[in-house]
XYZ file of C-alpha atoms in Angstrom:
461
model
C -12.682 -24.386 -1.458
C -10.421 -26.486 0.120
C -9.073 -26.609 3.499
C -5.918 -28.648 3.157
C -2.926 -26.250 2.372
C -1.296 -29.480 0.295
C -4.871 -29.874 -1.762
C -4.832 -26.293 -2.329
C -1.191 -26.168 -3.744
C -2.045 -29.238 -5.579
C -5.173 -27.794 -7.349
C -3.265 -24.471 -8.062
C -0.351 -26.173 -10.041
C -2.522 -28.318 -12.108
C -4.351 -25.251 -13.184
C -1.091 -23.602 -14.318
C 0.222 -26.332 -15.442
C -2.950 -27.283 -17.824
C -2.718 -23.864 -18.821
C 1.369 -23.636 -19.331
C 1.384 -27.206 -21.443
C -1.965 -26.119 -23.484
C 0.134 -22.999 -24.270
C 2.864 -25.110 -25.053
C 1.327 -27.632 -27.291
C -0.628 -24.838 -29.496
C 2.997 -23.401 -29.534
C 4.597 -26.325 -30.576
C 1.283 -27.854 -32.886
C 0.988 -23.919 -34.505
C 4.714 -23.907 -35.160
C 4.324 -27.264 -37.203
C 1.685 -26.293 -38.998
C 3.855 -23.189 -39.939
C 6.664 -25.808 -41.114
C 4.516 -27.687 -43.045
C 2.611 -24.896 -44.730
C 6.313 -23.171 -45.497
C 6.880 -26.709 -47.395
C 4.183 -26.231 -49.128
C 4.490 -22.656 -50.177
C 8.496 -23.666 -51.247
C 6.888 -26.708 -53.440
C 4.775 -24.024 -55.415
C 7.783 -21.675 -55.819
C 9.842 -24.692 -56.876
C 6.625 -25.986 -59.654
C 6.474 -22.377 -60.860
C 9.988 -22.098 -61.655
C 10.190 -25.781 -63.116
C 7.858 -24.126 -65.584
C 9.638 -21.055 -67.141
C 12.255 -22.918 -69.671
C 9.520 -25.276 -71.166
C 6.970 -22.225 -71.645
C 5.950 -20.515 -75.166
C 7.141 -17.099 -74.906
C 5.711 -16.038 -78.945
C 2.358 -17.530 -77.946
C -0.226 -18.388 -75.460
C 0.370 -21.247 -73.459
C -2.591 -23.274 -72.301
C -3.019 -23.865 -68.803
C -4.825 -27.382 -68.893
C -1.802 -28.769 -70.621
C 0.675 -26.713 -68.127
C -1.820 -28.387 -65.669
C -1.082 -32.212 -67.040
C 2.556 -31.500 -67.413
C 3.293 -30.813 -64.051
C 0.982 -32.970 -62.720
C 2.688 -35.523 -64.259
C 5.560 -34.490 -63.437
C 5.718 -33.848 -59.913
C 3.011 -36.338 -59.273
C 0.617 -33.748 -57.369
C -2.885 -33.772 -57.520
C -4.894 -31.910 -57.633
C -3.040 -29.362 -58.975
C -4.847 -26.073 -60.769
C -2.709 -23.416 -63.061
C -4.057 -19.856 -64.378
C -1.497 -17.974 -66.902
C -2.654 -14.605 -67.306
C -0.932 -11.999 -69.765
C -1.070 -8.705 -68.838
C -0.907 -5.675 -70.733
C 1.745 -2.882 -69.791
C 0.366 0.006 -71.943
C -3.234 -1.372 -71.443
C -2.743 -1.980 -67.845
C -5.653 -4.757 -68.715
C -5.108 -8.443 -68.539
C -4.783 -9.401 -72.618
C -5.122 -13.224 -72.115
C -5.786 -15.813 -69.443
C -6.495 -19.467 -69.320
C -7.434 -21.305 -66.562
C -7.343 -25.328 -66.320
C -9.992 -25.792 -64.521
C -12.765 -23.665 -64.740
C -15.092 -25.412 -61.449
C -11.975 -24.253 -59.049
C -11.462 -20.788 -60.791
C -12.459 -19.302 -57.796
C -9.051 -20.059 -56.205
C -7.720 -17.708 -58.397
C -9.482 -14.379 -57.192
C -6.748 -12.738 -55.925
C -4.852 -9.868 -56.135
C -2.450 -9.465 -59.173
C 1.215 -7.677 -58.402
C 0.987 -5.490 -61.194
C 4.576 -3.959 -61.056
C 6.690 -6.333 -58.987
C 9.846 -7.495 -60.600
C 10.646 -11.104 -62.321
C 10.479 -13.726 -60.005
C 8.613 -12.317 -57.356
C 6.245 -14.490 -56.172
C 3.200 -13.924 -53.232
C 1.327 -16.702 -51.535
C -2.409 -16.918 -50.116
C -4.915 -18.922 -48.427
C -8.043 -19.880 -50.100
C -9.844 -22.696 -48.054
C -7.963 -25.888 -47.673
C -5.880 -24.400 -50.436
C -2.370 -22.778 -50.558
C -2.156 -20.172 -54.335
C 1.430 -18.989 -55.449
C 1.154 -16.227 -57.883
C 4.770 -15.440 -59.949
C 5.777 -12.671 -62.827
C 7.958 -15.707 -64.716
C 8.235 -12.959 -67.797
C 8.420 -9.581 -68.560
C 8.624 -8.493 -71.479
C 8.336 -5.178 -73.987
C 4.183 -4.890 -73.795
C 2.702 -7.934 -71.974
C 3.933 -9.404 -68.079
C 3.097 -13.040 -68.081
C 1.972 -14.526 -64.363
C 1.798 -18.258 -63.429
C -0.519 -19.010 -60.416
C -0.566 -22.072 -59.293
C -2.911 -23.637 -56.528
C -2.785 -26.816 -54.168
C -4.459 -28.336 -51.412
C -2.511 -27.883 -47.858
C -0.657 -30.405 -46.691
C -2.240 -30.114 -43.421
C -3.510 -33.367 -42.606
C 0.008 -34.700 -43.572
C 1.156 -38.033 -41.233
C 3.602 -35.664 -39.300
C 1.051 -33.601 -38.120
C -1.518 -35.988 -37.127
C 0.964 -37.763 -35.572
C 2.197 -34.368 -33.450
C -1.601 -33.785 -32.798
C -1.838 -37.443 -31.218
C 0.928 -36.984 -29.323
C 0.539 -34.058 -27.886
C -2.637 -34.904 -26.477
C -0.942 -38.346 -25.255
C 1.653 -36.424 -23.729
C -0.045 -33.680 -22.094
C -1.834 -35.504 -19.463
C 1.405 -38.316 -19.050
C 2.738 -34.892 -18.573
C 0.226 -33.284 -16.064
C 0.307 -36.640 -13.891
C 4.449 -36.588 -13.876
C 4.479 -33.226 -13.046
C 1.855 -33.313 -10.297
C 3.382 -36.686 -8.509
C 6.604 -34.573 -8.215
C 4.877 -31.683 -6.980
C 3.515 -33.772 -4.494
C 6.495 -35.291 -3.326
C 8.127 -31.341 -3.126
C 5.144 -30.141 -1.355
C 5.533 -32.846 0.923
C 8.927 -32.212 1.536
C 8.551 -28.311 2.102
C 5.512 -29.030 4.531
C 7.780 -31.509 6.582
C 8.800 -28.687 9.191
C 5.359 -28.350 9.242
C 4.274 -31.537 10.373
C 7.620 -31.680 13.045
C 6.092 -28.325 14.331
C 2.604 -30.110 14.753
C 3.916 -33.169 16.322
C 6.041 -31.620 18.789
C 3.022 -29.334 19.590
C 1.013 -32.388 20.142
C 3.976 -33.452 22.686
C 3.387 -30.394 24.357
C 0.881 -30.968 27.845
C 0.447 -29.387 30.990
C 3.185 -32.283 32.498
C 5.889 -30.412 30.578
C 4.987 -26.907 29.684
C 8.354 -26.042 29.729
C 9.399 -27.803 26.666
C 9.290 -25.707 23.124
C 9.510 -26.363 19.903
C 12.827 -26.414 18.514
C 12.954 -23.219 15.397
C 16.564 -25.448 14.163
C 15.691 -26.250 10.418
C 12.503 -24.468 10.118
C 12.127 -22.191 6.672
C 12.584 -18.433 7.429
C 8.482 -18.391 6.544
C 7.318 -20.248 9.423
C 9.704 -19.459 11.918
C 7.953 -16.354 13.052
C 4.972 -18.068 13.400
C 6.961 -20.367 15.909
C 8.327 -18.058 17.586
C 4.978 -16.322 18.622
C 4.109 -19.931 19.921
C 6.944 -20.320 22.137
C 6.214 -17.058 23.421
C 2.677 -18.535 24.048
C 3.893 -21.343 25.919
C 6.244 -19.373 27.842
C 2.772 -16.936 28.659
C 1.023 -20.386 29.526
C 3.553 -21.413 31.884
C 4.400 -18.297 33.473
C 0.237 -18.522 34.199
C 0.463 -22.029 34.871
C 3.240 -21.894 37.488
C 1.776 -19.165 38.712
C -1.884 -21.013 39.799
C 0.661 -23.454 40.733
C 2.281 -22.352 43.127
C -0.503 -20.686 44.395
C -2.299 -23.713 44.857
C 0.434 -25.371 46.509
C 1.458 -22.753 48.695
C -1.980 -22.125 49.982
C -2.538 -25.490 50.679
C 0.360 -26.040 52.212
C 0.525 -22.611 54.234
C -3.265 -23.329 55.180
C -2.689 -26.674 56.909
C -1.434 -25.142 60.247
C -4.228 -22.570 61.061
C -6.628 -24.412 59.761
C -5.578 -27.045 62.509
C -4.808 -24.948 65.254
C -8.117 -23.526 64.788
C -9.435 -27.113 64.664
C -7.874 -28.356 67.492
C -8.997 -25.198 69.668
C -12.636 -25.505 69.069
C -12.400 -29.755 69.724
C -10.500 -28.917 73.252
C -13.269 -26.154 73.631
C -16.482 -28.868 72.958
C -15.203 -31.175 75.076
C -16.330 -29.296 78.369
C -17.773 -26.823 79.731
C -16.104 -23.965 80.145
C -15.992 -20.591 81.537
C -17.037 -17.579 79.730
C -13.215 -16.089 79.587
C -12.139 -19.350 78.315
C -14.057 -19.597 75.107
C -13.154 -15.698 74.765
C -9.696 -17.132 74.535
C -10.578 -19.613 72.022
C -12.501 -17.392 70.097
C -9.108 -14.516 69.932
C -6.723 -16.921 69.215
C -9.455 -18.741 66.439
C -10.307 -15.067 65.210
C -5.639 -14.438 65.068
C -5.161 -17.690 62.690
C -8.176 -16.283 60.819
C -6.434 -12.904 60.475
C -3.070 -14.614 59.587
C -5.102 -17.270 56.929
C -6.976 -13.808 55.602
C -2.865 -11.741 55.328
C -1.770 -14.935 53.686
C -4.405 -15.654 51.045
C -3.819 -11.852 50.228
C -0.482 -11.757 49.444
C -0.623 -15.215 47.457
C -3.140 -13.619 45.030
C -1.075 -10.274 45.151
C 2.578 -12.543 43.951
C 0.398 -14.709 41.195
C -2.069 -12.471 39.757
C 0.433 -9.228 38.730
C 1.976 -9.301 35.428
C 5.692 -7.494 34.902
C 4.863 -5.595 32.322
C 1.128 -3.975 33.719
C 2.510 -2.800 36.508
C 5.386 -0.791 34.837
C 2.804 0.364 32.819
C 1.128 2.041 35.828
C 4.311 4.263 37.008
C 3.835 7.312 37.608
C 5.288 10.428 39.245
C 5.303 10.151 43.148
C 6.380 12.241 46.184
C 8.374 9.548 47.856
C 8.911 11.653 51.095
C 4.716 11.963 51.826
C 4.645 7.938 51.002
C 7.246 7.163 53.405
C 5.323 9.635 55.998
C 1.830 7.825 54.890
C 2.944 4.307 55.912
C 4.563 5.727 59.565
C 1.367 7.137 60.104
C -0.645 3.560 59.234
C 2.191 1.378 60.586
C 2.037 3.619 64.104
C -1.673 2.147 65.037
C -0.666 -1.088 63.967
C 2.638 -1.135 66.369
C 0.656 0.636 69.227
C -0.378 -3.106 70.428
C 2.985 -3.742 71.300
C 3.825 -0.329 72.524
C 6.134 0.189 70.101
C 7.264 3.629 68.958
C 7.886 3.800 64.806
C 9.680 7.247 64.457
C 10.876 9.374 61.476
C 14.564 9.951 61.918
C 15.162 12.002 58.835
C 13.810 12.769 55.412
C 14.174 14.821 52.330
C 11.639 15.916 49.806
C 12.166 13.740 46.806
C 10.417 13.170 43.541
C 11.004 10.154 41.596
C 9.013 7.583 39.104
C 7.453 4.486 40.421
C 4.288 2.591 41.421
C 3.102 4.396 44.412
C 0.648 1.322 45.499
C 3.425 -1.235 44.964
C 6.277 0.958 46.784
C 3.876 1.795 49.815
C 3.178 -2.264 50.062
C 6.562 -2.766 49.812
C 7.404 -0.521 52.899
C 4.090 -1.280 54.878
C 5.510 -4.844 54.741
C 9.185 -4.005 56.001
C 7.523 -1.636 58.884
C 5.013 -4.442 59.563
C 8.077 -6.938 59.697
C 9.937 -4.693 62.313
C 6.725 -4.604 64.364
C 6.335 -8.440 64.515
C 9.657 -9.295 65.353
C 10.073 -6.247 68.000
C 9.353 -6.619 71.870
C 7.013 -4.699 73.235
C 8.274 -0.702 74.338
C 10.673 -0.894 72.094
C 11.847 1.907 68.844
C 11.563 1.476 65.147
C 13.115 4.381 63.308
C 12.437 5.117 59.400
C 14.278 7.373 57.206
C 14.738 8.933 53.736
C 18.590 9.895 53.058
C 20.674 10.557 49.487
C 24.166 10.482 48.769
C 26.242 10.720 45.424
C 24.645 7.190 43.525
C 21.461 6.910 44.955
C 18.414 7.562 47.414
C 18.305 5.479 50.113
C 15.356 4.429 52.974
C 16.448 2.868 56.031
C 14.772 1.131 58.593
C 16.331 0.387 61.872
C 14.843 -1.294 64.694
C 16.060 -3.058 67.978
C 14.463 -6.186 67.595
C 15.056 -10.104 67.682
C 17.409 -10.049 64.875
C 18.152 -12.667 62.146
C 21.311 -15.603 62.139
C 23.404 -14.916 60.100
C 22.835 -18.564 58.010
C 19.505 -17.573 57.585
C 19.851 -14.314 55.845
C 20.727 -15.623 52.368
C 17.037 -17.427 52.442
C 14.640 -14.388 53.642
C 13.283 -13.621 50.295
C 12.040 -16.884 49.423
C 8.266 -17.663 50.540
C 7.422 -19.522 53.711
C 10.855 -19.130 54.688
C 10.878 -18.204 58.419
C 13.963 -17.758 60.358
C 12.356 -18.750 63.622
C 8.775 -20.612 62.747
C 7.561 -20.376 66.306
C 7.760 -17.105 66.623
C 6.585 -16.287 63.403
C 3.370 -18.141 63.392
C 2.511 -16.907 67.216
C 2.882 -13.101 65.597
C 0.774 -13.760 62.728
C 3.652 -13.989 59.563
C 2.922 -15.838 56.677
C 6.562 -16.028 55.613
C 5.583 -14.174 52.109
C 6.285 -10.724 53.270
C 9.625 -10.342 52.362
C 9.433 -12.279 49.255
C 6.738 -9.771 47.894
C 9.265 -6.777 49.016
C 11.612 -8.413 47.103
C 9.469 -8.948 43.767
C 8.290 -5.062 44.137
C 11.852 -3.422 44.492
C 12.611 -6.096 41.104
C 10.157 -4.698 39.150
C 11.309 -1.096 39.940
C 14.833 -1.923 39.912
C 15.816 -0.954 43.233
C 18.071 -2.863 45.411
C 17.517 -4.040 49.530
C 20.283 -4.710 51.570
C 19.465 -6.209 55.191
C 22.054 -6.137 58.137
C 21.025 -8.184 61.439
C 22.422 -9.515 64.271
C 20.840 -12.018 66.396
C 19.048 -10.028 69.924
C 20.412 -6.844 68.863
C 18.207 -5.601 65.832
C 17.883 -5.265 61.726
C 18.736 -2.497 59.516
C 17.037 -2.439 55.649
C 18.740 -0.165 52.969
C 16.464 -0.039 50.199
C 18.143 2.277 47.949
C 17.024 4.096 44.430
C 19.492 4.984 41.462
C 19.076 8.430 41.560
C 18.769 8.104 37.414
């Protein structure tokens, strides 16, 4: 019906509060009427006691002068009186006078027979109140004095309740829903701070969030889940991001190497063998652009928590002998020999795609920055704490100053070489990422012209 939360609030407390101050009022209207009619019923008892010590107790009393008497009296109008005498041993009403005999009808009601002297009973006939009271009881006959007035409901006090109630209900209704307001206002205030600091929010600062200080236990939750929504968002964000930025930034240098070979190759004829040239070194920055482009959708697309979904049992022994066997044809270029030192059969619990691309990249690494005829040696070794794969080579090394910077991406230790072998710079940063998610820990040991060695070792829990 609505679609404002405030208007909906709103519309619900005037309904119970029309229906809470309509109970009220008949409350308070019924209870007056109760009052009043209680007067009333005390103003008969007090008339039909007025009359015992003036009545005729050897003879029949007539009602129409009991009637004038009292009338006179007490100054009440109209005012009807039956006397009835009743007969014990007859059990028959001997005698009864009535003063008026158009509004004898009031009088049809039951007569209490054998209550005691003075008991009295009231009823409701119409817009009249009857009293009926044994004032005698003697030897053979129980005399009874009814008496019958009009209800003093239309009395000043009750009109004036009536009016006022229904003056004061909807004052009331209107006080009631102005402070409502002004509380529903105040409770939806966190709400509002939420909505304009998620308005703040844009893709310039994804990293801010909004603040959960103040905010009512009820909406706090619902917070939360959006800050974990931003974070989501900006983890996603960064991540086309960076990969944006890196690519362009990584793609600049093939893309004009391979530019600036074909324009030296157009601008004259040339031998066959030269534009062979062109086209192997165009068709190696293609490779390297093709590696690179890879591994930047490999580092933004994976999420944490998929791939540690996807772990599985693995025989890490037959992995490590899988990517000797592929590295081995990739190394046979350069001559260079990648050789099993040692290994032990070993089961453990990982991601068998993510481990072998870890490896593949490490072997691949030792390969590039080898000289031709030279050795590469893998192995798979255990001690007390933990598993441990080693790969040793004899190659160019890495200074010492640049070893603290290896795992970040584009990070090159020597850029010339790098980019004539065809790295990307991202290698060792995805290595890094993939023994993070399982985590495993790498250790690298170099020294400049004399070779690396990489520990990646396993807890053995």
């Amino acid at each position: 019906m609505f679609k404002s939360l405030k208007l909906k609030l709103l519309f619900y407390f005037f309904i119970i509060n029309i229906i809470v101050l309509s109970v009220y009022g008949v409350f308070i209207y019924s209870t007056a009427k109760k009052g009043v009619l209680n007067t009333t019923d005390a103003e008969l008892k007090m008339i039909s006691i007025d009359v015992i010590p003036d009545f005729k107790k050897d003879s029949y009393e007539n009602a129409k002068d009991i009637a004038d008497e009292l009338i006179d009296e007490f100054s009440i109008e109209p005012l009807f009186v039956k006397i009835i005498y009743y007969g014990k041993k007859s059990k028959k009403i001997v005698y009864e006078t009535t003063s008026s005999k158009e509004y004898k009808w009031l009088f049809n009601i039951p007569l209490n027979e054998i209550g005691h002297q003075g008991s009295i009973y009231y009823f409701d006939k119409g817009s009249y109140r009857v009293s009926s009271m044994l004032i005698f009881d003697k030897e053979e006959t129980r005399v009874f004095i009814q008496l019958a007035i009009e209800k003093n409901m239309d009395s000043p006090y009750l009109k004036q309740l009536y009016f006022g109630l229904i003056i004061a209900t909807p004052i009331l209704l209107i006080v009631f829903l102005i402070i409502a307001n002004m509380l529903i206002n105040r409770t939806l205030s966190p709400v509002k701070e939420v909505i304009y600091s998620v308005k703040s929010i844009s893709a310039n600062n994804l990293s801010s969030r909004v603040s959960t200080n103040k905010i009512p236990t009820e909406i706090k939750d619902l917070v939360a889940t959006f800050n974990q929504l931003l974070n989501n968002l900006e983890s996603s964000f960064n991540k086309i991001t960076d990969f944006s930025n890196n690519a362009s930034h990584e793609l600049k240098t093939p893309l004009t190497v391979i530019r600036g070979e074909i324009e030296v190759a157009l601008k004259q004829d040339r031998e066959i063998q030269e534009y062979k040239e062109v086209l192997k070194s165009i068709l190696q920055e293609g490779i390297s652009i093709q590696n690179m482009i890879e591994q930047l959708l490999f580092l933004s697309k994976k999420d944490t928590t998929e791939l540690h979904n996807s772990f599985d049992e693995l025989y890490l022994d037959e992995l490590v002998t899988d990517s000797v066997t592929q590295m081995k044809k990739f190394a046979a270029v350069k001559d260079i020999h990648v050789e099993v030192e040692n290994i032990i059969p070993l089961t453990i619990h990982a991601n068998e795609i993510l481990l072998k691309i870890a490896i593949n990249n490490l072997l691949r690494n030792a390969v590039i920055y080898s000289p031709k005829s030279s050795y590469i040696y893998i192995s798979l070794s255990e001690n007390n704490k933990e598993y441990i794969i080693t790969i040793r080579d004899n190659g160019y090394g890495i200074d010492k100053e640049d070893l603290p910077f290896i795992f970040e991406r584009f990070y090159r230790a020597d850029k010339a070489r790098s980019r004539k072998d065809g790295g990307t710079g991202l290698g060792l940063s995805i290595v890094k990422m993939i023994l993070d998610i399982h985590n495993y820990t790498i250790e690298i040991k170099s020294i400049k012209n004399k070779g690396t060695i990489v520990n990646i070792k396993i807890p053995r829990n």
